[in-house]
Structure formats: structure tokens, C-alpha cells
Coordinates of C-alpha atoms and ligand atoms in Angstrom, one line a residue:
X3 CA 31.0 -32.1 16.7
X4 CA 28.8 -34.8 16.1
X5 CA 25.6 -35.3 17.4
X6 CA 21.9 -36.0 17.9
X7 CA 19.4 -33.4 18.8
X8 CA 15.9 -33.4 20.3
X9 CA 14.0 -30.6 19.3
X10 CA 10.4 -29.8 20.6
X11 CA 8.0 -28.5 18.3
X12 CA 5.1 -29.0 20.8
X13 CA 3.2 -31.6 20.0
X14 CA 5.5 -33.1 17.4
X15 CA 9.4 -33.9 18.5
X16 CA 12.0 -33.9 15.9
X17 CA 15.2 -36.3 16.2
X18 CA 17.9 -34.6 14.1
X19 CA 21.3 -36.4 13.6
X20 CA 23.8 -33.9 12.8
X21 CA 27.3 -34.6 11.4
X22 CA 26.7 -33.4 8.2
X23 CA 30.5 -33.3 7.3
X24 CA 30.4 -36.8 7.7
X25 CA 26.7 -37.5 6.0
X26 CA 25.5 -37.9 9.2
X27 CA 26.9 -41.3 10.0
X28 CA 26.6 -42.6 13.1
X29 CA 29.2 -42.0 15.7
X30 CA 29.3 -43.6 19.5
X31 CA 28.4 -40.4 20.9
X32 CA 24.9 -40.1 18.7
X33 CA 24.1 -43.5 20.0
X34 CA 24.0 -42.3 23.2
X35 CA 22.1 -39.0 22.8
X36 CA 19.8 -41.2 20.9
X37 CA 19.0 -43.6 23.6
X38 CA 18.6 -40.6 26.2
X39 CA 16.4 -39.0 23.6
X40 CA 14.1 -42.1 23.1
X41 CA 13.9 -42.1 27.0
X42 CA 13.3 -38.5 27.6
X43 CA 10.5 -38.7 24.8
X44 CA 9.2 -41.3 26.6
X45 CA 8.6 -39.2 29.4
X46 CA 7.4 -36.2 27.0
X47 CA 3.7 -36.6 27.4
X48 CA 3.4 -33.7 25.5
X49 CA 5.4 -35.0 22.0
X50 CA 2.6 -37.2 20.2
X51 CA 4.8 -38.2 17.4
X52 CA 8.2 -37.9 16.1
X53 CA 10.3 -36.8 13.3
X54 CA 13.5 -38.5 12.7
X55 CA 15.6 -36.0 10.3
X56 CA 19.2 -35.4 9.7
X57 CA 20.9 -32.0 8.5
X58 CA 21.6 -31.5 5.0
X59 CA 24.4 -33.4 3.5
X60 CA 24.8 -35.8 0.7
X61 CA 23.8 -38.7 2.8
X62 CA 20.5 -38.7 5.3
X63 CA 22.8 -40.8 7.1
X64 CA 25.9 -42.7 5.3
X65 CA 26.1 -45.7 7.8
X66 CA 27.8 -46.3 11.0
X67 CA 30.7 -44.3 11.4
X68 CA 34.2 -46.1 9.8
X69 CA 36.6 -45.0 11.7
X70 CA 34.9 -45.1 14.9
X71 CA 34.4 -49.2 14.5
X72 CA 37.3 -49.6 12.4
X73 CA 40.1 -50.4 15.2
X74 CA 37.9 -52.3 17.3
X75 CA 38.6 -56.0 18.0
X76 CA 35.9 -58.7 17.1
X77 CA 34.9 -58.9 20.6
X78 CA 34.2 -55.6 21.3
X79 CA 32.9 -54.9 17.9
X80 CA 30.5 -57.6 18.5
X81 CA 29.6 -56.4 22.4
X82 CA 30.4 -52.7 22.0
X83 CA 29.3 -51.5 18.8
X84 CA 26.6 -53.8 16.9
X85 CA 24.5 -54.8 20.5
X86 CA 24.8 -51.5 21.6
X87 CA 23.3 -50.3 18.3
X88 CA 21.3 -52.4 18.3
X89 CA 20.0 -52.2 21.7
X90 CA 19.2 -48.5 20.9
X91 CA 17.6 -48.9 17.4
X92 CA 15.5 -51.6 18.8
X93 CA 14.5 -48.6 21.7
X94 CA 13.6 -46.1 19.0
X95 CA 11.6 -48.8 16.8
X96 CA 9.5 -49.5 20.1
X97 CA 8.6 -46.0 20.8
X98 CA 5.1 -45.2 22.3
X99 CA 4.8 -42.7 19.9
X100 CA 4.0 -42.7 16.2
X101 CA 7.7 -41.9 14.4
X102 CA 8.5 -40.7 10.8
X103 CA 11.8 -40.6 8.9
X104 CA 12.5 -37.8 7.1
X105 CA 14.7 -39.4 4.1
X106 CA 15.9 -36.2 2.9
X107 CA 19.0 -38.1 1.0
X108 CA 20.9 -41.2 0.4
X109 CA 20.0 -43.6 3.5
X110 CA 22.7 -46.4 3.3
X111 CA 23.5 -49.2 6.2
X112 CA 22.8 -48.0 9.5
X113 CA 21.0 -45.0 8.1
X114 CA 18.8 -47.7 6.2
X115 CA 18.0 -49.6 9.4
X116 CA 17.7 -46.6 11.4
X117 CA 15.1 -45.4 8.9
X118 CA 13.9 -48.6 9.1
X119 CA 12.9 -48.1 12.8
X120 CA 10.2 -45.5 11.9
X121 CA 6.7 -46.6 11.4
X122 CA 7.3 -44.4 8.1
X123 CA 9.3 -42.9 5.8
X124 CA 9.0 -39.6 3.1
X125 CA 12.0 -39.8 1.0
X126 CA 13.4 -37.3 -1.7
X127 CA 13.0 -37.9 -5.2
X128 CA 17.3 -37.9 -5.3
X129 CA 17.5 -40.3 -2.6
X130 CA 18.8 -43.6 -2.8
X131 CA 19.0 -46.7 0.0
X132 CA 21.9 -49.2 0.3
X133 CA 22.9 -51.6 2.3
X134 CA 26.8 -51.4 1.8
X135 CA 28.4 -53.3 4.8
X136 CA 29.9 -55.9 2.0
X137 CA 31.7 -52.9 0.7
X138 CA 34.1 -52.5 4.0
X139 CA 34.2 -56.5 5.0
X140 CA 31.2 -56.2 7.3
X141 CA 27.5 -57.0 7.6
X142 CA 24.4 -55.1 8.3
X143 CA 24.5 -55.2 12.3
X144 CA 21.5 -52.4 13.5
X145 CA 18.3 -54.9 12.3
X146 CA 19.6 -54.8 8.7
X147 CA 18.9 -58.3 8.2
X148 CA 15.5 -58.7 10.8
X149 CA 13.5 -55.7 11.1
X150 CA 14.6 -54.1 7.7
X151 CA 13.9 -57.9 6.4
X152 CA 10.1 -57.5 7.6
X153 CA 9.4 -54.3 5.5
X154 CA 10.8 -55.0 2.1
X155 CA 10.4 -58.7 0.6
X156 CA 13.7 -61.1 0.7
X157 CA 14.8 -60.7 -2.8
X158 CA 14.6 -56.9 -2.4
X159 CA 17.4 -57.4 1.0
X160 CA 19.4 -59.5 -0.9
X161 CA 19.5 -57.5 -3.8
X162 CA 21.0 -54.7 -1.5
X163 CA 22.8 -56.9 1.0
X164 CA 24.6 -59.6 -1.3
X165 CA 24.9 -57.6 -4.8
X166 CA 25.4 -54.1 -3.6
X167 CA 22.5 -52.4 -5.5
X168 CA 21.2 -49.4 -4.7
X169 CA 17.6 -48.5 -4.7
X170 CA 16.1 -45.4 -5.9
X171 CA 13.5 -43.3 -4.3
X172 CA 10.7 -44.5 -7.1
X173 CA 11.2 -48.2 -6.1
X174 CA 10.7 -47.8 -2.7
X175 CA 7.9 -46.2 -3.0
X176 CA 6.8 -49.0 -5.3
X177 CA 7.8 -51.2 -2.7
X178 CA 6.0 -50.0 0.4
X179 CA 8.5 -49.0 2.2
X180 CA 8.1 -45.1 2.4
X181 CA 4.8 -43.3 2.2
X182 CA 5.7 -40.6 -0.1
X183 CA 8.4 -39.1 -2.6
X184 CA 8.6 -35.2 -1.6
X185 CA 11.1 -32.7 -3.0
X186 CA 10.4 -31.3 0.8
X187 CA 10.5 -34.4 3.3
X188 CA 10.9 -32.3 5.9
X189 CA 7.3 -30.8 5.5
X190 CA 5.9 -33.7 4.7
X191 CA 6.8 -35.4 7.4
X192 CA 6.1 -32.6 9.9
X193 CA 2.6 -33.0 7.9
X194 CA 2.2 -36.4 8.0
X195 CA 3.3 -36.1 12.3
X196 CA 0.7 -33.8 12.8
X197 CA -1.5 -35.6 11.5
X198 CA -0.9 -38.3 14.0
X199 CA -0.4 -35.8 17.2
X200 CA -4.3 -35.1 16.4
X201 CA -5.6 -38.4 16.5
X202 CA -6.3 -40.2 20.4
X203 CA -2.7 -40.9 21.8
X204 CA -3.6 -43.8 23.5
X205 CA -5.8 -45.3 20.6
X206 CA -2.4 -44.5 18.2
X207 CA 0.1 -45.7 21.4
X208 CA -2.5 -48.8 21.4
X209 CA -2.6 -49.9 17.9
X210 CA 1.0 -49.1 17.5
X211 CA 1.4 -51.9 20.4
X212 CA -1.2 -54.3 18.9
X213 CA 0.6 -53.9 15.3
X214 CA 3.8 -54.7 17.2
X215 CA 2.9 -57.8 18.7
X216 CA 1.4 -58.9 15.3
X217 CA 4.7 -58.6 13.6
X218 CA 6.7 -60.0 16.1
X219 CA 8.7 -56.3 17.2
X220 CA 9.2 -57.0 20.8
X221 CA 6.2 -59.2 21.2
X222 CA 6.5 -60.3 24.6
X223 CA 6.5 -57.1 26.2
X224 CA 3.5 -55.8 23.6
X225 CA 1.3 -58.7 25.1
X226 CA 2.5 -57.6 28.3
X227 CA 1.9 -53.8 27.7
X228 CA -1.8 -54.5 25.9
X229 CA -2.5 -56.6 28.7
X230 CA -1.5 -54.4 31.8
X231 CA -2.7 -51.6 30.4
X232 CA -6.4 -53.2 30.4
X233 CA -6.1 -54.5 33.6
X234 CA -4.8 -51.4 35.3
X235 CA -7.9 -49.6 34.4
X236 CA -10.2 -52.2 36.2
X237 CA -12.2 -51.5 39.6
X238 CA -10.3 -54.5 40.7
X239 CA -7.0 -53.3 40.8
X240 CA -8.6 -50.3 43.1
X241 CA -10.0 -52.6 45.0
X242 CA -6.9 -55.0 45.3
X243 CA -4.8 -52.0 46.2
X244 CA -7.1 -50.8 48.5
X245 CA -7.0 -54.2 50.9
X246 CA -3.6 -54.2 50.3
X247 CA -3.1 -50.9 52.2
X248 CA -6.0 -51.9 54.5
X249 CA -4.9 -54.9 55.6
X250 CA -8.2 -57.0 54.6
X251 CA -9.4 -59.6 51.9
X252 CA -10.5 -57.7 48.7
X253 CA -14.0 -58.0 47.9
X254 CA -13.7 -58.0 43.5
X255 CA -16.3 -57.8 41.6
X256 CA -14.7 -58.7 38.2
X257 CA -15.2 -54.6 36.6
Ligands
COA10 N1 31.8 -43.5 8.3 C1 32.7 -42.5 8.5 N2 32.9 -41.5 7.6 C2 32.1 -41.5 6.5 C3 31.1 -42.5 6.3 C4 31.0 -43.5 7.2 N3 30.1 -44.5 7.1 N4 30.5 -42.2 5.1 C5 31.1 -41.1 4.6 N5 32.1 -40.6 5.5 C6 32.9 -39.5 5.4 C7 34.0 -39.7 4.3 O1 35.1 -40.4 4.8 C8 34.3 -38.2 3.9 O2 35.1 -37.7 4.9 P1 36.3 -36.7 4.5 O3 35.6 -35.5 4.0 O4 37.0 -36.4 5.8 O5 37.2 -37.4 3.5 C9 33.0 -37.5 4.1 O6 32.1 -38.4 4.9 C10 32.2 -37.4 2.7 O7 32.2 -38.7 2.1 P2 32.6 -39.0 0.6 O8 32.9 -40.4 0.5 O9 33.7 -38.0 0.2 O10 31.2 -38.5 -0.1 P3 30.7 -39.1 -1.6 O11 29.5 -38.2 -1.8 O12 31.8 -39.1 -2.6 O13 30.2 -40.6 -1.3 C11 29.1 -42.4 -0.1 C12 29.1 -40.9 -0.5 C13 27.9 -42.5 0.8 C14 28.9 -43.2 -1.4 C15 30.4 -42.7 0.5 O14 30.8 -41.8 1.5 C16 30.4 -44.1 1.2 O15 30.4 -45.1 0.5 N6 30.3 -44.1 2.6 C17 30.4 -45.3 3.3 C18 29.0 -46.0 3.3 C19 29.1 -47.3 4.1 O16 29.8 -48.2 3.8 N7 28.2 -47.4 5.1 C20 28.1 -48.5 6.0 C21 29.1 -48.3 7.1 S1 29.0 -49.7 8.2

């Protein structure tokens, strides 16, 4: 059966897709266990960052799943299966918690962009990404074209996008877009995730927001975040809540 798992390894949290008879691509039932996943880690004040991996199989994850989409009509395609994926991607990507993808083999279309939803990547040497949508009639429909579009430059997307080339592991190093070539991603990016579970959660959970709002991933709510975090830790709001419950005029002193 296909699905997603959340596994605790104390202070880190591992994501693992697993449908490797299918190189892990994406089915409607993962989406969901990935949104509750991203929620319950949420929650997890114990998990200080995350490893998204997949279980072994040619492909880290081969895409969104074919013949799950396939009979859909546009309509629902377009409500059901790219928003909803969307929606969740965009859930992972704004995770509180520092996240690293463990691209243990070929990442292509929706394992690209989920990938891309990590604030890194280890890939194997072997590996390869793609965006392949043009292949089956389709387009990239999981932040293919938006987020992915921020990490590596224009030419780089098209190249994938609108010729069908494949990238290996060496170029996107070159590129930026992953942090390492390992012939053992997992452990590197258990490494690298420890790493980050030692440092101050809320100065990581902080910059993560302030790099967020920067770049434009869910900006509004980053301000909003930054800002109400800030505010919350004021005598004023005390105070304010304070008269509230006593039924008198605050007295603030602006600390
Ligand atoms: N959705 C559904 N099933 C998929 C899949 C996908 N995106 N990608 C692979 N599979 C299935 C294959 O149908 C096959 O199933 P079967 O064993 O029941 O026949 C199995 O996974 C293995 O794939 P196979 O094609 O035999 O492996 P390969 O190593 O020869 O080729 C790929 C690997 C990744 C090149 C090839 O599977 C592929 O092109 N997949 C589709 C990639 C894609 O277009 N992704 C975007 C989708 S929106």
C-alpha cells in the first residue's frame, strides 16, 4: 500500500514516502498523510528539523502518480489534484522547522517540486532531476514553475520544463540547489538535521520566517508571524489582557 510515514527520531523527524514499487510517486492517499504529518509536526515541539526521504527504489519519487490523475476530468484535475497538491506542498515548504530532502535517486516532477519544498537537499551521485510533465500532455502543477523557479535560474527550468533534459547530480550541485553529493544521503542528511536541532529553535524558526518573507514564500503571513511573535512577548499585551479580564482601562507602558 502506498503511503507516507512520520517517524520520530527525537529531536529530528523523518518524512518517508513509501511506494517503492511505484518509485514512490505520489498517490492521493500520501497527500493526505502528508498534510496530517506537516500538522502533527507542527504540534511536535520536540522534532527540531526534518528529513524528507523516500524508500529505496529507482526513483526518490517518480512524479505524481499516473493513473491516479489520469481519468480525471479537467475540472477536477484542476480543483482536486493540482490545488490540493499544491495546497499541501506549499504546507510542507512553510514548515516551522528547518527540512532536508534526502535525494537518495532520480527526483522527477512532483518529486522535483516536493524536493523543492525543503530548505535543502543531499542528493546521490546517480541521481538525476526532471521535470517530465511534457512527456504525458501535462505541466508541472506542485510549484514546478514558482517555487522550483526561485531556486534554480530560468534557463535551468526551461531546460527541464520545455526540452525534457535531465539534470545530473554534479550540476545541481553546481547550481545551488542541493548542499551536497553523498553516496549516503540518508546520513547526511540526518547529519546535516542534527545539526540544525542543536542550534536555538526559535532563532532557526525565526530566520526561517524572515528568509521566507524575503523571497516572497507566503509573505503575508511571515510579516504577520515576525510581527506577532514580537508583539506577544511585550508587557503590553499582559497588561492589555489583564484589563481586559478586569474590566478597566490598561495602563501601557510601551515594554
Ligand atoms: N505514476 C504512476 N506510476 C509510475 C510513475 C508515475 N509517475 N512512475 C513510474 N511508475 C510505475 C511504472 O508504471 C511501473 O509500474 P509497473 O511495474 O506496474 O509497470 C513502475 O513504476 C516502475 O516504473 P518503470 O517505468 O518500469 O521504471 P524505469 O526505471 O524503467 O523508468 C522512469 C523510470 C522514472 C523514467 C519512468 O518510470 C517514468 O518516466 N515515470 C513517469 C515520470 C513522470 O512523467 N512523472 C511526472 C508525472 S506527473
Amino acid at each position: 500500500m502506498s503511503t507516507v510515514h512520520l517517524i520520530s527520531h527525537g529531536a529530528v523527524a523523518e518524512i518517508r514516502l513509501d511506494n517503492p514499487d511505484k518509485l514512490n510517486a505520489f498517490t492521493p492517499e500520501m497527500l493526505e498523510s502528508l498534510e496530517a504529518h506537516c500538522s502533527a509536526l507542527e504540534r511536535d515541539r520536540e522534532a527540531r528539523a526534518v528529513v524528507v526521504s523516500a524508500a529505496p527504489s529507482r526513483a526518490f519519487c517518480a512524479g505524481a502518480d499516473i493513473t491516479a490523475w489520469a481519468p480525471l476530468p479537467p475540472g477536477e484535475f484542476a480543483r482536486g489534484w493540482v490545488r490540493d497538491g499544491h495546497r499541501i506542498f506549499d504546507r510542507l515548504a512553510r514548515l516551522s522547522k528547518p527540512t532536508v530532502a534526502a535525494i537518495g535517486a532520480h527526483a522527477f516532477g512532483g518529486g522535483l517540486e516536493l524536493a523543492a519544498t525543503c530548505d535543502i537537499r543531499v542528493i546521490s551521485p546517480t541521481a538525476t532531476i526532471a521535470l517530465p510533465e511534457a512527456n504525458v500532455g501535462i505541466v508541472p502543477g506542485w510549484s514546478g514553475t514558482q517555487r522550483l523557479a526561485r531556486l534554480l535560474p530560468e534557463p535551468v527550468i526551461k531546460e527541464m520544463a520545455l526540452f525534457g533534459q535531465r539534470l545530473g547530480a554534479e550540476r545541481t550541485l553546481a547550481l545551488g540547489f542541493v548542499a551536497e553529493i553523498s553516496e549516503d544521503v540518508n546520513a547526511a542528511s540526518f547529519a546535516l538535521a542534527e545539526r540544525a536541532a542543536g542550534l536555538s529553535p526559535m532563532s532557526v524558526e525565526t530566520a526561517k520566517y524572515m528568509l521566507h518573507a524575503a523571497v516572497g514564500e507566503d509573505r503575508a503571513a511571515m510579516v504577520e508571524a515576525l510581527g506577532g511573535g514580537m508583539v506577544s512577548a511585550t508587557n503590553d499585551r499582559q497588561e492589555g489582557v489583564r484589563a481586559f479580564q478586569e474590566k478597566r482601562k490598561p495602563k501601557f507602558t510601551g515594554e
